[in-house]
Structure formats: C-alpha cells, structure tokens
Amino acid sequence: LLVGGMKFTVEHSDENWKDFNDSTWFLPEIVLFKKDDKHFLVFNSIVLANASDDKTIKKLRTKLELILKCSEDSSKPITVKSINGSSPKEKKKWKNIVQLSLDKIHDGLLQKVVVSRQIEIVLSDEPSVNSILRKLKDSNNHCYLFVYRNGKSAFVGASPELLLRVKNDSIFSEALAG
C-alpha cells in the first residue's frame, strides 16, 4: 500500500505547511483498515536477512504494544479558547465564493472547482491525534481516515475518495476532486 499526497497549488503554500513537501509518496509503517466485517493491521518493516525470528517478533510486539497503548483514550478534556475565520462576515464571504463558483459552473465557465477556507481554532491544550481520529470516525464512518506526521506537524483528515486501488490486473479510482 503506497500512500501519498500533493498540494493543490504549490505557489500558495504558507507557514502552516512548512513541514510538508509539495509532493510525498511513501510506504507507511502502519496501516489499519476494515474490509467487510474484518479488521486488519499491516506493519511494514525492514528485516535484515540475518535477523533472528525472535528479534523480528520482538520488534513487531513492541510496535503492537505502542499501538494498543495509543488506542487507550487518556486524553483530558480540551476546550476551545477562540475561533478565527468563522465570524458572520467571514461566513457571508465564504457563501459568496461558493455561490460565485456555482454560477460559473452553471454558465459553463468551469466544470469543477475546489474551494476552501481556513478556520483557526485555538485550544486549551494539545489534542491527542487518537481522539481526533476517533471523532472523525464517529462523524465520517464511510471515509478514509488518515494521519501523516512530519516534523512537529500532523495532517489529519477524512476523505470520501480513494485515489487509486490496484487489484489483480485492474486499477480502480474514486477520485472525486482530482
């Protein structure tokens, strides 16, 4: 399973994205997924040819214990201190941008557009990535959840689209915006 991502527009990158490259593709160390009613964990690791089975099993056990420890919800309550970017004036501006985009699609000037906005939420404490994922899963249970950590940053999200799946000799894509 190869995972990756690319910025929509490199020229509009700002300080928030400094820990992320314009394009990154990698083989993740850990992948958790559910197919039908079964849950799977994929652990990718480099195992040297001369490594003992005991050493390899110990490495896997250590990683599993870390995953299980992370799944415990030990997060303390976090409160919202402030929200920037969601005032009535900013909401009205956002609605106007969406309407303008819809008008351009209706007039045949655009076929597809991706509009976005930034809202900054200042919290009382640093949130646990696991608690964020749990809340995303509860509200987006048909989406693909992801966490990509790099440097001091973590990009966390839920997407309805699967970019690409290769099965046997076929390629499947559900790219909605791409």
Short mmCIF file of C-alpha atoms in Angstrom, two decimals:
data_model
loop_
_atom_site.label_atom_id
_atom_site.label_comp_id
_atom_site.label_asym_id
_atom_site.label_seq_id
_atom_site.Cartn_x
_atom_site.Cartn_y
_atom_site.Cartn_z
CA LEU A 1 0.00 0.00 0.00
CA LEU A 2 1.61 3.19 -1.21
CA VAL A 3 0.35 6.40 0.36
CA GLY A 4 0.93 9.95 -0.77
CA GLY A 5 -0.33 13.38 -1.36
CA MET A 6 0.28 16.53 -3.33
CA LYS A 7 -0.55 20.16 -2.66
CA PHE A 8 -3.24 21.63 -4.90
CA THR A 9 -1.22 24.75 -5.55
CA VAL A 10 2.43 24.91 -4.55
CA GLU A 11 2.59 28.68 -5.04
CA HIS A 12 0.02 29.26 -2.28
CA SER A 13 1.89 27.34 0.43
CA ASP A 14 2.24 29.18 3.71
CA GLU A 15 3.87 28.73 7.10
CA ASN A 16 1.21 26.18 8.18
CA TRP A 17 2.56 23.70 5.62
CA LYS A 18 6.31 24.17 6.17
CA ASP A 19 6.79 20.60 7.45
CA PHE A 20 5.25 19.09 4.29
CA ASN A 21 6.79 18.74 0.84
CA ASP A 22 4.94 19.72 -2.33
CA SER A 23 4.52 16.00 -3.06
CA THR A 24 5.24 12.99 -0.88
CA TRP A 25 4.78 9.27 -1.56
CA PHE A 26 5.79 6.56 0.88
CA LEU A 27 5.18 3.10 2.23
CA PRO A 28 3.56 3.64 5.66
CA GLU A 29 4.91 1.77 8.65
CA ILE A 30 1.42 1.03 9.99
CA VAL A 31 -1.93 0.73 8.20
CA LEU A 32 -5.17 -0.12 9.99
CA PHE A 33 -8.22 -0.86 7.88
CA LYS A 34 -11.57 -2.60 7.88
CA LYS A 35 -12.85 -4.66 4.98
CA ASP A 36 -16.32 -6.11 5.22
CA ASP A 37 -16.57 -7.09 8.89
CA LYS A 38 -12.88 -7.83 9.40
CA HIS A 39 -10.20 -5.52 10.79
CA PHE A 40 -6.63 -5.63 9.53
CA LEU A 41 -3.28 -4.25 10.63
CA VAL A 42 -0.40 -4.04 8.17
CA PHE A 43 3.05 -3.47 9.66
CA ASN A 44 5.80 -2.69 7.14
CA SER A 45 9.34 -3.08 8.38
CA ILE A 46 12.78 -3.72 7.02
CA VAL A 47 14.03 -7.08 8.23
CA LEU A 48 17.66 -7.84 7.60
CA ALA A 49 18.45 -11.24 6.10
CA ASN A 50 20.50 -12.24 9.14
CA ALA A 51 17.92 -11.04 11.71
CA SER A 52 16.64 -13.71 14.05
CA ASP A 53 12.94 -14.55 14.16
CA ASP A 54 12.95 -13.63 17.87
CA LYS A 55 14.31 -10.15 17.12
CA THR A 56 11.74 -9.60 14.36
CA ILE A 57 8.87 -10.79 16.59
CA LYS A 58 10.11 -8.56 19.44
CA LYS A 59 10.12 -5.55 17.08
CA LEU A 60 6.55 -6.31 15.98
CA ARG A 61 5.40 -6.90 19.58
CA THR A 62 6.88 -3.55 20.68
CA LYS A 63 5.07 -1.78 17.85
CA LEU A 64 1.77 -3.55 18.66
CA GLU A 65 2.06 -2.58 22.33
CA LEU A 66 2.60 1.03 21.28
CA ILE A 67 -0.48 0.90 19.03
CA LEU A 68 -2.61 -0.61 21.80
CA LYS A 69 -1.36 2.00 24.26
CA CYS A 70 -2.28 4.74 21.79
CA SER A 71 -5.78 3.35 21.42
CA GLU A 72 -6.50 3.95 25.11
CA ASP A 73 -8.34 7.23 25.45
CA SER A 74 -6.26 9.02 28.05
CA SER A 75 -6.92 12.45 26.61
CA LYS A 76 -8.03 15.11 29.02
CA PRO A 77 -10.94 17.41 28.23
CA ILE A 78 -9.93 20.20 25.86
CA THR A 79 -11.83 23.43 25.48
CA VAL A 80 -11.96 25.88 22.60
CA LYS A 81 -10.35 29.17 23.59
CA SER A 82 -11.08 31.03 20.35
CA ILE A 83 -12.11 30.56 16.71
CA ASN A 84 -10.72 32.78 13.96
CA GLY A 85 -12.21 32.75 10.48
CA SER A 86 -15.80 31.96 11.34
CA SER A 87 -17.36 35.35 12.06
CA PRO A 88 -20.69 36.22 10.38
CA LYS A 89 -18.79 38.50 7.96
CA GLU A 90 -16.36 35.69 7.04
CA LYS A 91 -19.21 33.16 6.68
CA LYS A 92 -21.00 35.56 4.31
CA LYS A 93 -17.80 35.98 2.27
CA TRP A 94 -17.46 32.17 2.10
CA LYS A 95 -21.07 31.73 0.94
CA ASN A 96 -20.47 34.35 -1.77
CA ILE A 97 -17.38 32.49 -3.02
CA VAL A 98 -19.34 29.22 -3.16
CA GLN A 99 -22.22 30.91 -5.00
CA LEU A 100 -19.83 32.54 -7.48
CA SER A 101 -18.28 29.12 -8.15
CA LEU A 102 -21.71 27.55 -8.69
CA ASP A 103 -22.68 30.39 -11.04
CA LYS A 104 -19.51 29.86 -13.10
CA ILE A 105 -20.23 26.13 -13.34
CA HIS A 106 -23.84 26.87 -14.36
CA ASP A 107 -22.61 29.34 -17.04
CA GLY A 108 -20.18 26.75 -18.42
CA LEU A 109 -17.08 28.73 -17.44
CA LEU A 110 -15.94 25.98 -15.05
CA GLN A 111 -16.56 22.24 -14.94
CA LYS A 112 -15.16 21.63 -11.50
CA VAL A 113 -13.74 23.77 -8.72
CA VAL A 114 -12.27 23.13 -5.30
CA VAL A 115 -12.94 25.96 -2.88
CA SER A 116 -11.53 26.03 0.61
CA ARG A 117 -11.18 28.26 3.61
CA GLN A 118 -9.07 28.28 6.71
CA ILE A 119 -10.51 28.41 10.20
CA GLU A 120 -8.09 28.59 13.11
CA ILE A 121 -9.24 27.05 16.36
CA VAL A 122 -7.15 27.81 19.44
CA LEU A 123 -7.45 25.04 22.04
CA SER A 124 -6.70 24.97 25.76
CA ASP A 125 -4.25 22.09 25.31
CA GLU A 126 -2.67 19.95 22.60
CA PRO A 127 -5.23 17.39 21.38
CA SER A 128 -4.48 13.70 21.09
CA VAL A 129 -4.32 12.54 17.46
CA ASN A 130 -6.16 9.39 18.55
CA SER A 131 -9.08 11.36 20.00
CA ILE A 132 -9.28 13.44 16.79
CA LEU A 133 -9.33 10.24 14.70
CA ARG A 134 -11.99 8.73 16.94
CA LYS A 135 -14.24 11.79 16.50
CA LEU A 136 -13.62 11.84 12.73
CA LYS A 137 -14.52 8.14 12.55
CA ASP A 138 -17.73 8.71 14.51
CA SER A 139 -18.86 11.51 12.20
CA ASN A 140 -17.41 10.20 8.90
CA ASN A 141 -17.61 6.42 9.14
CA HIS A 142 -17.60 5.90 5.35
CA CYS A 143 -14.49 7.99 4.77
CA TYR A 144 -10.83 7.10 4.55
CA LEU A 145 -9.16 8.47 7.70
CA PHE A 146 -5.52 9.43 7.66
CA VAL A 147 -2.72 10.84 9.78
CA TYR A 148 0.53 11.97 8.24
CA ARG A 149 3.15 13.16 10.71
CA ASN A 150 6.23 15.01 9.64
CA GLY A 151 8.45 17.15 11.83
CA LYS A 152 6.31 18.78 14.52
CA SER A 153 3.20 18.73 12.33
CA ALA A 154 0.42 16.22 11.79
CA PHE A 155 -2.01 16.37 8.89
CA VAL A 156 -5.20 14.61 9.99
CA GLY A 157 -8.30 14.16 7.90
CA ALA A 158 -11.19 12.19 6.49
CA SER A 159 -11.72 11.89 2.75
CA PRO A 160 -14.56 10.22 0.87
CA GLU A 161 -12.29 9.48 -2.07
CA LEU A 162 -9.92 6.64 -2.72
CA LEU A 163 -7.45 7.90 -5.29
CA LEU A 164 -6.27 4.56 -6.60
CA ARG A 165 -6.55 0.83 -5.88
CA VAL A 166 -4.74 -1.86 -7.83
CA LYS A 167 -6.28 -5.34 -7.68
CA ASN A 168 -5.07 -8.15 -9.89
CA ASP A 169 -4.53 -6.50 -13.27
CA SER A 170 -7.07 -3.68 -12.78
CA ILE A 171 -6.79 -0.13 -11.48
CA PHE A 172 -9.75 1.40 -9.66
CA SER A 173 -10.17 5.10 -8.88
CA GLU A 174 -12.80 7.04 -6.94
CA ALA A 175 -11.14 10.45 -7.25
CA LEU A 176 -13.91 12.99 -6.75
CA ALA A 177 -11.88 16.19 -6.94
CA GLY A 178 -8.77 15.01 -8.76
#
